[in-house]
Coordinates of C-alpha atoms in Angstrom, one line a residue:
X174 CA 39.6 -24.4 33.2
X175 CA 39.2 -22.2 30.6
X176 CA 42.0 -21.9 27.6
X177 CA 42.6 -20.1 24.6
X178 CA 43.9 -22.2 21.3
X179 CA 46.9 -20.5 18.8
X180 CA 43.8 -19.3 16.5
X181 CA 42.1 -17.6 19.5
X182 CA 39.3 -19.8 20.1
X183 CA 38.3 -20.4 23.4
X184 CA 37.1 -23.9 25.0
X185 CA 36.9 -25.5 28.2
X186 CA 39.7 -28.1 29.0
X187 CA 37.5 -30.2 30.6
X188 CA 38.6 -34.1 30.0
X189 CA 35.1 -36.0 30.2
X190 CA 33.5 -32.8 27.7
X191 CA 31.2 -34.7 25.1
X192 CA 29.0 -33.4 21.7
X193 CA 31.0 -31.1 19.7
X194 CA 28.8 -28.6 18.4
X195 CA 30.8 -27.1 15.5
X196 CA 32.4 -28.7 12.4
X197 CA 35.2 -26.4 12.1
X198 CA 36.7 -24.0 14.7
X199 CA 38.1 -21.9 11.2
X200 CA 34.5 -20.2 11.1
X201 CA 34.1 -19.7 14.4
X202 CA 35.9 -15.9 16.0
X203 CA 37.0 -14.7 19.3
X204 CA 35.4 -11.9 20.4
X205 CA 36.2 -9.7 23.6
X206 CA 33.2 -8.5 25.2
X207 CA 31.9 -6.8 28.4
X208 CA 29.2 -8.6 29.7
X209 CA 26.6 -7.1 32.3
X210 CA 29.4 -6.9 35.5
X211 CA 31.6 -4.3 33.2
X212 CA 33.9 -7.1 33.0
X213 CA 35.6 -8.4 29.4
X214 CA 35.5 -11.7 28.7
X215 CA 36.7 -13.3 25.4
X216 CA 33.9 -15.7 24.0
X217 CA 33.3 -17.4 20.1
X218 CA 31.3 -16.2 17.3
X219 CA 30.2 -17.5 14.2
X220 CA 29.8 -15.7 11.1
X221 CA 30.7 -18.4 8.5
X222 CA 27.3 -18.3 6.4
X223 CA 27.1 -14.8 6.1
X224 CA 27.7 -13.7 2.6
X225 CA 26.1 -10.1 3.1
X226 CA 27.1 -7.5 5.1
X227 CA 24.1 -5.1 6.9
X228 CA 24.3 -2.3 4.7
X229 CA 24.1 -4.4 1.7
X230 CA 21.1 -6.2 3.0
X231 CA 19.4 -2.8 4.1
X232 CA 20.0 -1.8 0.4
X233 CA 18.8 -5.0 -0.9
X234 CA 15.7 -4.2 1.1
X235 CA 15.0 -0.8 -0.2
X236 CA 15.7 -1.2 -4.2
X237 CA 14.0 -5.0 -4.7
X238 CA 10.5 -3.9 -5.0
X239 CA 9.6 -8.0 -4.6
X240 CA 11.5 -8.2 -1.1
X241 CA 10.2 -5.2 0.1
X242 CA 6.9 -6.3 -0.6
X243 CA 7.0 -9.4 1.3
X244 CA 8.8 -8.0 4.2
X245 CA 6.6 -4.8 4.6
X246 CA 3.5 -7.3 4.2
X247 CA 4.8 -9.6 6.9
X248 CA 5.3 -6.7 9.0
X249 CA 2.3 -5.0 8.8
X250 CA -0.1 -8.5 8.8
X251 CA 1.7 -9.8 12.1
X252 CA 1.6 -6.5 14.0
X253 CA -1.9 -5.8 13.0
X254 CA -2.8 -9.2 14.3
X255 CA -4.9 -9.8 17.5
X256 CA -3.1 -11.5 20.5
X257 CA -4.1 -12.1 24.2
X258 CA -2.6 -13.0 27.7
X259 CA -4.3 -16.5 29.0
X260 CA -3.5 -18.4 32.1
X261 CA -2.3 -22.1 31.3
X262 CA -5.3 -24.9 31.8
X263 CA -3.2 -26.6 33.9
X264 CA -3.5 -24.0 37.2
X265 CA -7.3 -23.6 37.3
X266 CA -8.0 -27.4 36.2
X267 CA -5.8 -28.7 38.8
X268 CA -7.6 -26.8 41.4
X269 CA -11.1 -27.7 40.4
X270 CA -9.8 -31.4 40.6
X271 CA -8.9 -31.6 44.1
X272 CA -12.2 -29.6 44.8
X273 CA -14.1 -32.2 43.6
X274 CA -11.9 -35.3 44.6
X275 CA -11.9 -33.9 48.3
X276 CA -15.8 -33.7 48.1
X277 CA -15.8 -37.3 47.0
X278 CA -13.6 -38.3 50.0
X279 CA -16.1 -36.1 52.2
X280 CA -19.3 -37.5 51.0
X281 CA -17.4 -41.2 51.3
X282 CA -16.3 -40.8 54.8
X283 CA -18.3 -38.4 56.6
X284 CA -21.0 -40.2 59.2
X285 CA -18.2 -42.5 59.6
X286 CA -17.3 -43.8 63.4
X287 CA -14.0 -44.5 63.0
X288 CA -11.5 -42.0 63.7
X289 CA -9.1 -42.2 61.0
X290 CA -12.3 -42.1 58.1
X291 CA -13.3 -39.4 60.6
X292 CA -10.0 -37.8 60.2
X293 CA -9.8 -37.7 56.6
X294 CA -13.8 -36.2 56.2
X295 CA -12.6 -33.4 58.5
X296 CA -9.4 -32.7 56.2
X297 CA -11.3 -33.1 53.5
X298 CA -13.7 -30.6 54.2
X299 CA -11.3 -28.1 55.9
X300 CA -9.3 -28.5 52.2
X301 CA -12.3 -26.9 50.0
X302 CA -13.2 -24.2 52.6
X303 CA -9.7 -22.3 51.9
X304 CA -11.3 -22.5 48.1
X305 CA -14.7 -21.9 49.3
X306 CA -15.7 -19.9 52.0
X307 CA -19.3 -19.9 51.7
X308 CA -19.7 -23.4 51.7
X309 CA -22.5 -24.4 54.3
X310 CA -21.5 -26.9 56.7
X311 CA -23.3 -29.9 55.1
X312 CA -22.1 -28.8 51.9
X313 CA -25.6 -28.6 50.4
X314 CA -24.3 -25.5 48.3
X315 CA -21.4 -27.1 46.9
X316 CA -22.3 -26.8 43.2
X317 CA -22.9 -23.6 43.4
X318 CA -20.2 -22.0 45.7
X319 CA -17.8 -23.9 43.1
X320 CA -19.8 -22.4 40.8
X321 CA -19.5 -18.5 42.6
X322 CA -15.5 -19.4 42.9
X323 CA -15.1 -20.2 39.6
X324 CA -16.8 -17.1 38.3
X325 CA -14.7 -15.1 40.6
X326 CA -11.2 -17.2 39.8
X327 CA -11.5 -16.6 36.0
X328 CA -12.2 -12.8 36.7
X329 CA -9.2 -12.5 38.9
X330 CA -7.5 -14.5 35.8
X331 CA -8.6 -11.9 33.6
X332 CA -8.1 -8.6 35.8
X333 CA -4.3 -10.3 36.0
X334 CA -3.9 -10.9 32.0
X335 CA -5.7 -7.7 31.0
X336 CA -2.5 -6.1 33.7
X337 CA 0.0 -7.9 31.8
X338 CA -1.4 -7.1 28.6
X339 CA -1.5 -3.5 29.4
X340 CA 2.5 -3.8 29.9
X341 CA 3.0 -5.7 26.1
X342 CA 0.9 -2.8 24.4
X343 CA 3.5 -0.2 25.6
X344 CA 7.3 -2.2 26.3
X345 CA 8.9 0.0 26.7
X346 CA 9.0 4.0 26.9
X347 CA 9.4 4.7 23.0
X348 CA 7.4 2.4 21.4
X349 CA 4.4 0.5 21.0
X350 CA 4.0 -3.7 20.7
X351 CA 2.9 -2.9 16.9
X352 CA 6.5 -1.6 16.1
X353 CA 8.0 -4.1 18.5
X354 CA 6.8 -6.8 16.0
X355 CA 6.9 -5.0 13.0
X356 CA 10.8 -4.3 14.2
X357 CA 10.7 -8.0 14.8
X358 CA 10.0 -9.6 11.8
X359 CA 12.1 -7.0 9.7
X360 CA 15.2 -8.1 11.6
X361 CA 14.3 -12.0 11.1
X362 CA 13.5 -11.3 7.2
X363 CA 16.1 -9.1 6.4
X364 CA 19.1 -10.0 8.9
X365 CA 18.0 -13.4 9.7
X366 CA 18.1 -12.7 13.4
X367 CA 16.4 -10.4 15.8
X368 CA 17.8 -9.6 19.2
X369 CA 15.8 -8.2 22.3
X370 CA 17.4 -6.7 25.4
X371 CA 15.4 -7.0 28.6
X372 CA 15.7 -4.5 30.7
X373 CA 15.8 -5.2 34.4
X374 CA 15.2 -2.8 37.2
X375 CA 18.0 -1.9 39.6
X376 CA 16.7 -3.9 42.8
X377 CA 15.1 -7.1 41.6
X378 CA 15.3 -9.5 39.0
X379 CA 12.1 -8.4 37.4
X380 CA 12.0 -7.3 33.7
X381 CA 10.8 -3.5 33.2
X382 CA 11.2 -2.5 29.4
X383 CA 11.7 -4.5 26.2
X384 CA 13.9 -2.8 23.2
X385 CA 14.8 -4.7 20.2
X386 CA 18.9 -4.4 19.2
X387 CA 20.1 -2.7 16.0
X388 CA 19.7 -5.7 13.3
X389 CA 22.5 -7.4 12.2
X390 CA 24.2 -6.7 15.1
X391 CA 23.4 -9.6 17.5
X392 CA 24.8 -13.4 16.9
X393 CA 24.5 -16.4 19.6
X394 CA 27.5 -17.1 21.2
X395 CA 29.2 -19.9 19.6
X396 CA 28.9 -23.1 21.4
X397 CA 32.1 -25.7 21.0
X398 CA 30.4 -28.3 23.2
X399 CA 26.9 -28.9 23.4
X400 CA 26.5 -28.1 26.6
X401 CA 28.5 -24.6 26.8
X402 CA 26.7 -21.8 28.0
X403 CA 24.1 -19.8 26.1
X404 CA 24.2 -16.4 25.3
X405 CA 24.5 -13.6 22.6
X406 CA 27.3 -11.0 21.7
X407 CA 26.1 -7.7 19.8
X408 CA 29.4 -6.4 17.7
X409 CA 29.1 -2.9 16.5
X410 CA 31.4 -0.8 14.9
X411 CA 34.2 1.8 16.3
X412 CA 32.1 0.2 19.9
X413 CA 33.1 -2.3 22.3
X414 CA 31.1 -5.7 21.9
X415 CA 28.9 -6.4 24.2
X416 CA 27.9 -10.0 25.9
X417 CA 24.5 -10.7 27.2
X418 CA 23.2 -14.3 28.6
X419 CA 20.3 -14.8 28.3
X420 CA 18.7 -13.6 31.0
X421 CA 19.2 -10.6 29.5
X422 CA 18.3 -10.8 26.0
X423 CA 16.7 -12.9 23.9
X424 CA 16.4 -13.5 20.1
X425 CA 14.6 -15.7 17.3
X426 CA 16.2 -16.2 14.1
X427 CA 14.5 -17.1 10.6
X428 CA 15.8 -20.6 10.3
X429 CA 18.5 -21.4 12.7
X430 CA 20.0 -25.1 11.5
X431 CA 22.7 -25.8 14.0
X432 CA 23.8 -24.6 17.4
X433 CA 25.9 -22.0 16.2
X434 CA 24.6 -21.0 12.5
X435 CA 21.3 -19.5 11.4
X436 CA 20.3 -18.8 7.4
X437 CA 19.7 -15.4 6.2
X438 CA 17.0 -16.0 3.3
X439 CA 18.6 -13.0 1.1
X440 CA 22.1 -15.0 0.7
X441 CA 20.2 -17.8 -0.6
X442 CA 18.6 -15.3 -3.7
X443 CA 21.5 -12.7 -4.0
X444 CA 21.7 -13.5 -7.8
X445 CA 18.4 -13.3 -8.3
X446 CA 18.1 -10.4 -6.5
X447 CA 20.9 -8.6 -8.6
X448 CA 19.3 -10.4 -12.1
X449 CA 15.7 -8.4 -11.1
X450 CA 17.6 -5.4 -10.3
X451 CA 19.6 -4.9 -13.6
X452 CA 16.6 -5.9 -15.7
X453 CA 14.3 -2.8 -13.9
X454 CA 17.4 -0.4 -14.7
X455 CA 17.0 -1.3 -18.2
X456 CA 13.3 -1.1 -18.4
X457 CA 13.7 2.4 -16.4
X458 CA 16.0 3.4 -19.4
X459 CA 13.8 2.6 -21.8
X460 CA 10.6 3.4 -20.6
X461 CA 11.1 7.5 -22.3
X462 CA 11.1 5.0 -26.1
X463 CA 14.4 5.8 -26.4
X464 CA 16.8 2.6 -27.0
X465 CA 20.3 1.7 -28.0
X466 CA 20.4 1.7 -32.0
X467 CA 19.7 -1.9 -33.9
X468 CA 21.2 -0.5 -37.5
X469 CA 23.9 1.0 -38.5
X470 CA 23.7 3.1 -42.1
X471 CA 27.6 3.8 -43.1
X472 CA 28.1 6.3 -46.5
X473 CA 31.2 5.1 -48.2
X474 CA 33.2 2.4 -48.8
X475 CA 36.0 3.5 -45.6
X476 CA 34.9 4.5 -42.4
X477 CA 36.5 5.7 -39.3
X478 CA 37.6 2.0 -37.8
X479 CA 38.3 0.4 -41.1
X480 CA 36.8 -1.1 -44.4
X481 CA 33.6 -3.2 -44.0
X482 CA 34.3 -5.3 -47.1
X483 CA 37.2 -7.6 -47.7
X484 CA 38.8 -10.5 -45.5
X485 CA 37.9 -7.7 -42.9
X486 CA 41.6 -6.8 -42.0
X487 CA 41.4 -3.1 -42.6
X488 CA 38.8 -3.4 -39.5
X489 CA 40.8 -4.3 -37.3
X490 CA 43.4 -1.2 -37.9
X491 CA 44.0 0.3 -34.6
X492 CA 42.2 3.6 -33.9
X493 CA 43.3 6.8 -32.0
X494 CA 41.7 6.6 -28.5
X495 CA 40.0 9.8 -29.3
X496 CA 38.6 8.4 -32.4
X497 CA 37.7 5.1 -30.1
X498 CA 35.8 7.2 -27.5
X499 CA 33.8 9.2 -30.2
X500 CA 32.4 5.9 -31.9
X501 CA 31.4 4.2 -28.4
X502 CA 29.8 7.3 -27.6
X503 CA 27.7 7.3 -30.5
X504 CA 27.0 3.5 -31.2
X505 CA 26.1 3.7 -27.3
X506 CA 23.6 6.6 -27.4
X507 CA 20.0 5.8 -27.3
X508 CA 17.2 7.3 -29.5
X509 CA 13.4 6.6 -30.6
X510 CA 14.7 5.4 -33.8
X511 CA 17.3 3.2 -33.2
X512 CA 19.3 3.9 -36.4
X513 CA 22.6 5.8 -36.3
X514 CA 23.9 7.1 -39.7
X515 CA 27.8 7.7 -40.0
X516 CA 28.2 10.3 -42.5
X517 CA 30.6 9.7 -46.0
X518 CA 31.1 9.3 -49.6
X519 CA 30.1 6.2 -51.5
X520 CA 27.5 3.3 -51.5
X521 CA 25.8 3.0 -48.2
X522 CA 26.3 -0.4 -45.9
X523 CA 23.7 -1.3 -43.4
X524 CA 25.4 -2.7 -40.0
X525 CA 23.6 -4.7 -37.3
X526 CA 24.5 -3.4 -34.3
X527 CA 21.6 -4.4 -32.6
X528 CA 21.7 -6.5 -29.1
X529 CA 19.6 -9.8 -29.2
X530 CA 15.6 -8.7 -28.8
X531 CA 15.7 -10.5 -25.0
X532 CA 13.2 -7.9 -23.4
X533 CA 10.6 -10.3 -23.4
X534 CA 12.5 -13.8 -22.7
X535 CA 14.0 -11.2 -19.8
X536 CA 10.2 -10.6 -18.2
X537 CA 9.5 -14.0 -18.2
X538 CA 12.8 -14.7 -16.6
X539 CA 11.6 -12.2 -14.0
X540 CA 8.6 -13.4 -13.0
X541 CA 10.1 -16.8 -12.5
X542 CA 12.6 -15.0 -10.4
X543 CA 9.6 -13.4 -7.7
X544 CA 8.5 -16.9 -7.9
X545 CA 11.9 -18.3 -6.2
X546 CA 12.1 -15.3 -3.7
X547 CA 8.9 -16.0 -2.3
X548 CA 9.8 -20.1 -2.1
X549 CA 13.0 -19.1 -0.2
X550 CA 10.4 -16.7 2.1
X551 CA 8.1 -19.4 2.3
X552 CA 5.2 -16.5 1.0
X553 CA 1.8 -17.8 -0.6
X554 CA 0.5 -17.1 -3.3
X555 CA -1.4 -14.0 -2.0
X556 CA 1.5 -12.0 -0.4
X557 CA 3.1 -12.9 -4.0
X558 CA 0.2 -11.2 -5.6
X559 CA -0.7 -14.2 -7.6
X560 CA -4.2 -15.6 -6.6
X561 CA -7.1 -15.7 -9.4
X562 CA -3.9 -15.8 -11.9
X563 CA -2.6 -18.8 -13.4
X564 CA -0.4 -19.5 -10.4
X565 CA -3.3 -20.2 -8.4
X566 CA -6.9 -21.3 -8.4
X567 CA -9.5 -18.5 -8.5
X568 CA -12.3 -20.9 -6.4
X569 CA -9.9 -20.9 -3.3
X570 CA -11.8 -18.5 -0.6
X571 CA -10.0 -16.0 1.2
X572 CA -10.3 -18.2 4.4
X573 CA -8.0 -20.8 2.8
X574 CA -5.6 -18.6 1.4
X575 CA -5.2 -17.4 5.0
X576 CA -4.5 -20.7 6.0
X577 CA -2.3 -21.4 3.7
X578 CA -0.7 -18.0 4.1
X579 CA -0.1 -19.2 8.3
X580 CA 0.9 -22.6 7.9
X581 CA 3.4 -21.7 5.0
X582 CA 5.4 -18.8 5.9
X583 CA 3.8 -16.7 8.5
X584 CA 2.7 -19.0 11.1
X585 CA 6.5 -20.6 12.2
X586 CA 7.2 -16.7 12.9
X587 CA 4.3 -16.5 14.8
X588 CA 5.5 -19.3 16.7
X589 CA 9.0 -18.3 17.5
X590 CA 7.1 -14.8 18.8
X591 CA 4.9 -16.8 21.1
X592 CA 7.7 -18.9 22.2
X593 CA 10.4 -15.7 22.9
X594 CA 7.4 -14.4 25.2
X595 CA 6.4 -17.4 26.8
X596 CA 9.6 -18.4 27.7
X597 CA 12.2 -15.6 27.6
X598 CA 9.8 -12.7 28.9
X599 CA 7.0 -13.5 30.7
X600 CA 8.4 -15.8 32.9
X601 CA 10.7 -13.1 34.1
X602 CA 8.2 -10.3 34.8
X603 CA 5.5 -12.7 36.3
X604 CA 5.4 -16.3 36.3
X605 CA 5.0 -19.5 33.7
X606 CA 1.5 -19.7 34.1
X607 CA 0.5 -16.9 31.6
X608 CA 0.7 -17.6 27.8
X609 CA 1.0 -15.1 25.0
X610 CA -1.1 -16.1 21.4
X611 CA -1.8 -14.7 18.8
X612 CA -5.5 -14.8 17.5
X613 CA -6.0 -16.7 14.4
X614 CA -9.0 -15.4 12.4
X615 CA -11.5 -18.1 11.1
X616 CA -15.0 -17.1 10.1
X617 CA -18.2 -17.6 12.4
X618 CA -18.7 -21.0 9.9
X619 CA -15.6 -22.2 10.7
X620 CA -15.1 -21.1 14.7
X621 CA -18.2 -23.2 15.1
X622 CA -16.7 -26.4 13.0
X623 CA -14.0 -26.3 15.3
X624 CA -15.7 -25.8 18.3
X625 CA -17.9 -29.2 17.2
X626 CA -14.8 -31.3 16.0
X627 CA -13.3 -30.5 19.8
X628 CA -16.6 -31.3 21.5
X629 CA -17.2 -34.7 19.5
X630 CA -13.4 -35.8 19.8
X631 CA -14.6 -36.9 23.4
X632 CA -11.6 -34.7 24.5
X633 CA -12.9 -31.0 26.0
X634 CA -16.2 -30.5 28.0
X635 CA -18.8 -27.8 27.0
X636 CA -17.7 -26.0 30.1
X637 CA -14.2 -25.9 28.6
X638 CA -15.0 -24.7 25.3
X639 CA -17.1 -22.2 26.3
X640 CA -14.7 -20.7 29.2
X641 CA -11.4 -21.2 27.0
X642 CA -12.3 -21.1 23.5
X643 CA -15.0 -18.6 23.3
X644 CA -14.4 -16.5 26.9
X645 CA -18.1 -16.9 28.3
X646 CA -19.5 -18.1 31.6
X647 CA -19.8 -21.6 32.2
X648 CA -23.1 -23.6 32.8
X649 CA -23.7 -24.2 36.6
X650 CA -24.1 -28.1 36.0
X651 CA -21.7 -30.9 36.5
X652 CA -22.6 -32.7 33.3
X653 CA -21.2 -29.9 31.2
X654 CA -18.0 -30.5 32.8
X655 CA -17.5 -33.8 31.7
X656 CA -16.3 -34.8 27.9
X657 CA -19.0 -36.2 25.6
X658 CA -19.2 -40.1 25.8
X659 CA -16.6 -39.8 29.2
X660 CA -16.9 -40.7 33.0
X661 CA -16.0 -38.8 35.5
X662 CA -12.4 -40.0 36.7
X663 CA -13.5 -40.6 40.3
X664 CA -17.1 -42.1 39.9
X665 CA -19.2 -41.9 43.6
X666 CA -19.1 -45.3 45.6
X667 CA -17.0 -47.7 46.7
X668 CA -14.1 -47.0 44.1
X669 CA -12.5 -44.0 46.6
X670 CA -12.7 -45.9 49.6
X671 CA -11.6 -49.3 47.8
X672 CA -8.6 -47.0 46.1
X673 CA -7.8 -45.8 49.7
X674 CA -7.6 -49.8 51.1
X675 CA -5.3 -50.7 47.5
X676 CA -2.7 -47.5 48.8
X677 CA -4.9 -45.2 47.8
X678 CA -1.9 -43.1 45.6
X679 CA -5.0 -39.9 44.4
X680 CA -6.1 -39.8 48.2
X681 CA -2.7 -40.0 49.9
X682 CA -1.6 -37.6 47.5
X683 CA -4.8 -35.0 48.5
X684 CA -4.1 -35.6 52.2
X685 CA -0.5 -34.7 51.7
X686 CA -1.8 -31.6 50.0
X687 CA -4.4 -30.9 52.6
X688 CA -1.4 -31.3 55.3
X689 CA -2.5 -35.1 56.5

């Protein structure tokens, strides 16, 4: 049963509910929305950590030349970056596996005279002919038809990826994958949340076009139990909200801390944002050598706001607002020589007028403030512009920068992209055996470093490396296919046939699959 509280919020009256998921329903709003049936529902928002409206943050965006610097960089790096579509090890390895076991059971069984080993050769053999049907009937060739079928699987693999990559390039009719991302990570940097809406065709269930929602526009759906239902409501102006689950959109967020709140990174540096942005206007204004005046030469011993001598009562002597206006104006102009000269009678007085010389304590300030922009965007030292400065050590090669540049801030965000489209979107086009990744660029040097340390952890074969890692043929030998310093996990001999007398779980399991 579903009930509305006196504030608005809606929860489930459920008794045995557990988990709250919010600390206070005073943050969290009721919303009516349509969701994809045209019908309105009424369903919880939060917007309690928001401090920044969208247009503020779109301004923020466009006048701090250090946010628009790492955002645009972000952008551009992550779109420009390689990706591919690859089939999950599990699908192909599994195969090969029962391939292999069921030839074990044949070689173990077959010649046999009793009718149940007899049984079990037969299925056995009848089991790798659907994988291979130009195995000879002694199964002399059976190295090298697995060999022909494993060729043939991983082109059939790759015709099928190079289809679904064909899709990701173009999502949908008015753009490309590069502005998908680039769209993407602006939303995540600037609005702390991006939003996609699948689009699904008419008759099936099947996505057909991607498009990424208006940013700042899309929030979760506010949970009040742990286990409420998942979803997001896009709230626009002067339009009706709108409520999609998620099988119809999907989002990923810069740093979401709790069920129902996620952190935009430009409420965290709002002052500094606003100290940069006054200090440029200043240097703007004086950049023509014009300043405000420092001195102040006065002819004569009274002037127009009072006498300069004395206890200093006479200054104080109120002032027509006319008179007022006239001496801000001129105290306030700026001019190369920063001394103003009031005109009169008498011994001249020199007034200091000038503000405190902070120009340079100011850039100092500054660059401290970049500094804690990119710690709250988690950017390295060379999207900050800093390496071979003090800030960083001029030996460090360009490879480690780039490391340090993906572990730091731009690999989580590659992550939550590789997870939106593992999970939210190619799932529901194809299936869950295809995997989206991003290619992450290592010099020849270190590609084969890496390629050794996986080959001596005892925990890939050569076969594997050189199929997976490097996309290349695999050698047509069995010893390639096994890890260095391992066994094979079904040795030849009495093991299979002494497994099968113990309850034989890896055989009964195989007949089972083979239909016995």
């Amino acid at each position: 049963m579903i009930t509305v509280s006196n504030s608005g919020l809606v929860f489930s009256n459920k008794e045995n509910r557990r988990g709250y998921a919010v600390l206070d329903d005073r943050v969290i709003l009721p919303q009516a929305a349509v969701n994809k049936y045209g019908e309105t529902e009424t369903v919880n928002y939060a917007l309690s950590n928001i401090a920044l409206d969208i247009y503020e943050r779109l301004d923020i965006f466009r006048s701090c030349s250090p946010i628009f610097s790492i955002v645009t960089g972000r952008m551009n790096y992550i779109s420009g970056m390689e990706w591919r579509i690859t089939q999950k090890k599990k699908v192909e390895d599994e195969i090969v596996y029962k391939i292999k076991f069921a030839k074990q059971i044949f070689d173990e069984f077959k010649g046999g005279e009793d009718p149940r080993h007899i049984g079990i050769s037969v299925k056995a053999k009848q089991f790798i002919a659907r994988y291979l049907p130009d195995l000879l009937p002694d199964m002399a060739n059976f190295d090298k038809s697995l060999f022909r079928w494993s060729t043939k699987l991983r082109k059939d693999i790759g015709n099928r990826a190079a289809e679904i990559e064909a899709w990701l390039h173009k999502p949908s009719r008015n753009t490309t994958i590069e502005n998908f991302l680039k769209i993407l990570v602006f939303n995540t940097h600037v609005h702390g949340i991006a939003g996609v809406y699948k689009k699904k065709s008419e008759f099936s269930n099947r996505i057909n076009e991607l498009y990424t929602l208006p940013g700042g526009s899309v929030y979760p759906r506010a949970k009040i139990f742990v286990d409420d239902p998942d979803g997001f409501i896009q709230v626009i102006d002067n339009y009706k909200a709108q409520l999609f689950d998620t099988g119809e959109a999907a989002a990923i967020s810069f740093a979401q801390f709790d069920t129902n709140d996620f952190c935009l990174p430009l409420d965290a540096i709002v002052n500094n944002i606003s100290e940069i942005l006054l200090f440029e206007r200043r240097a703007a204004d004086m950049s023509n050598g014009e300043k405000y005046p420092e001195k102040m030469v006065v002819f004569g011993q009274t002037v127009p706001f009072g006498d300069l001598g004395g206890n200093g009562e006479s200054f104080q002597m109120p002032l027509p607002k006319d008179e007022q206006e006239k001496i801000q104006r001129t105290v306030n102009e700026t001019r190369k020589d920063a001394i103003l000269i009031v005109s009169g009678h008498g011994t001249p007085a020199v007034v200091d007028i000038s503000r405190a010389d902070t120009f340079n304590a100011q850039s100092d300030r500054i660059r401290m403030l970049r500094e804690q922009i990119g710690n709250v965007f988690g950017a390295s030292n060379a999207e900050m512009n800093l390496t071979g400065t003090d800030s960083t050590n001029g030996r460090e090669s360009s490879q480690t920068q780039e490391r340090k540049d993906r572990e730091k801030g731009i690999y989580p965000h590659l992550k939550s992209i590789e997870n939106m489209f593992n999970y939210d979107i190619i799932p529901n086009r194809y299936s869950e055996d295809w995997m989206f990744s991003f290619e992450m660029s290592l010099s020849e040097r270190e590609q084969i470093e890496m390629w050794k340390n996986k080959l001596e952890s005892g925990l890939f074969s050569v076969n594997e490396i050189r199929t997976m890692d490097i996309g290349i043929d695999a050698f047509n030998d069995k010893q390639f296919d096994i890890p260095k310093g391992a066994t094979p996990p079904q040795p030849e001999g009495d093991s299979v046939a002494g497994a099968d007398a113990d309850g034989g779980g890896d055989i009964q399991n195989l007949l089972k699959t083979m239909g016995g």
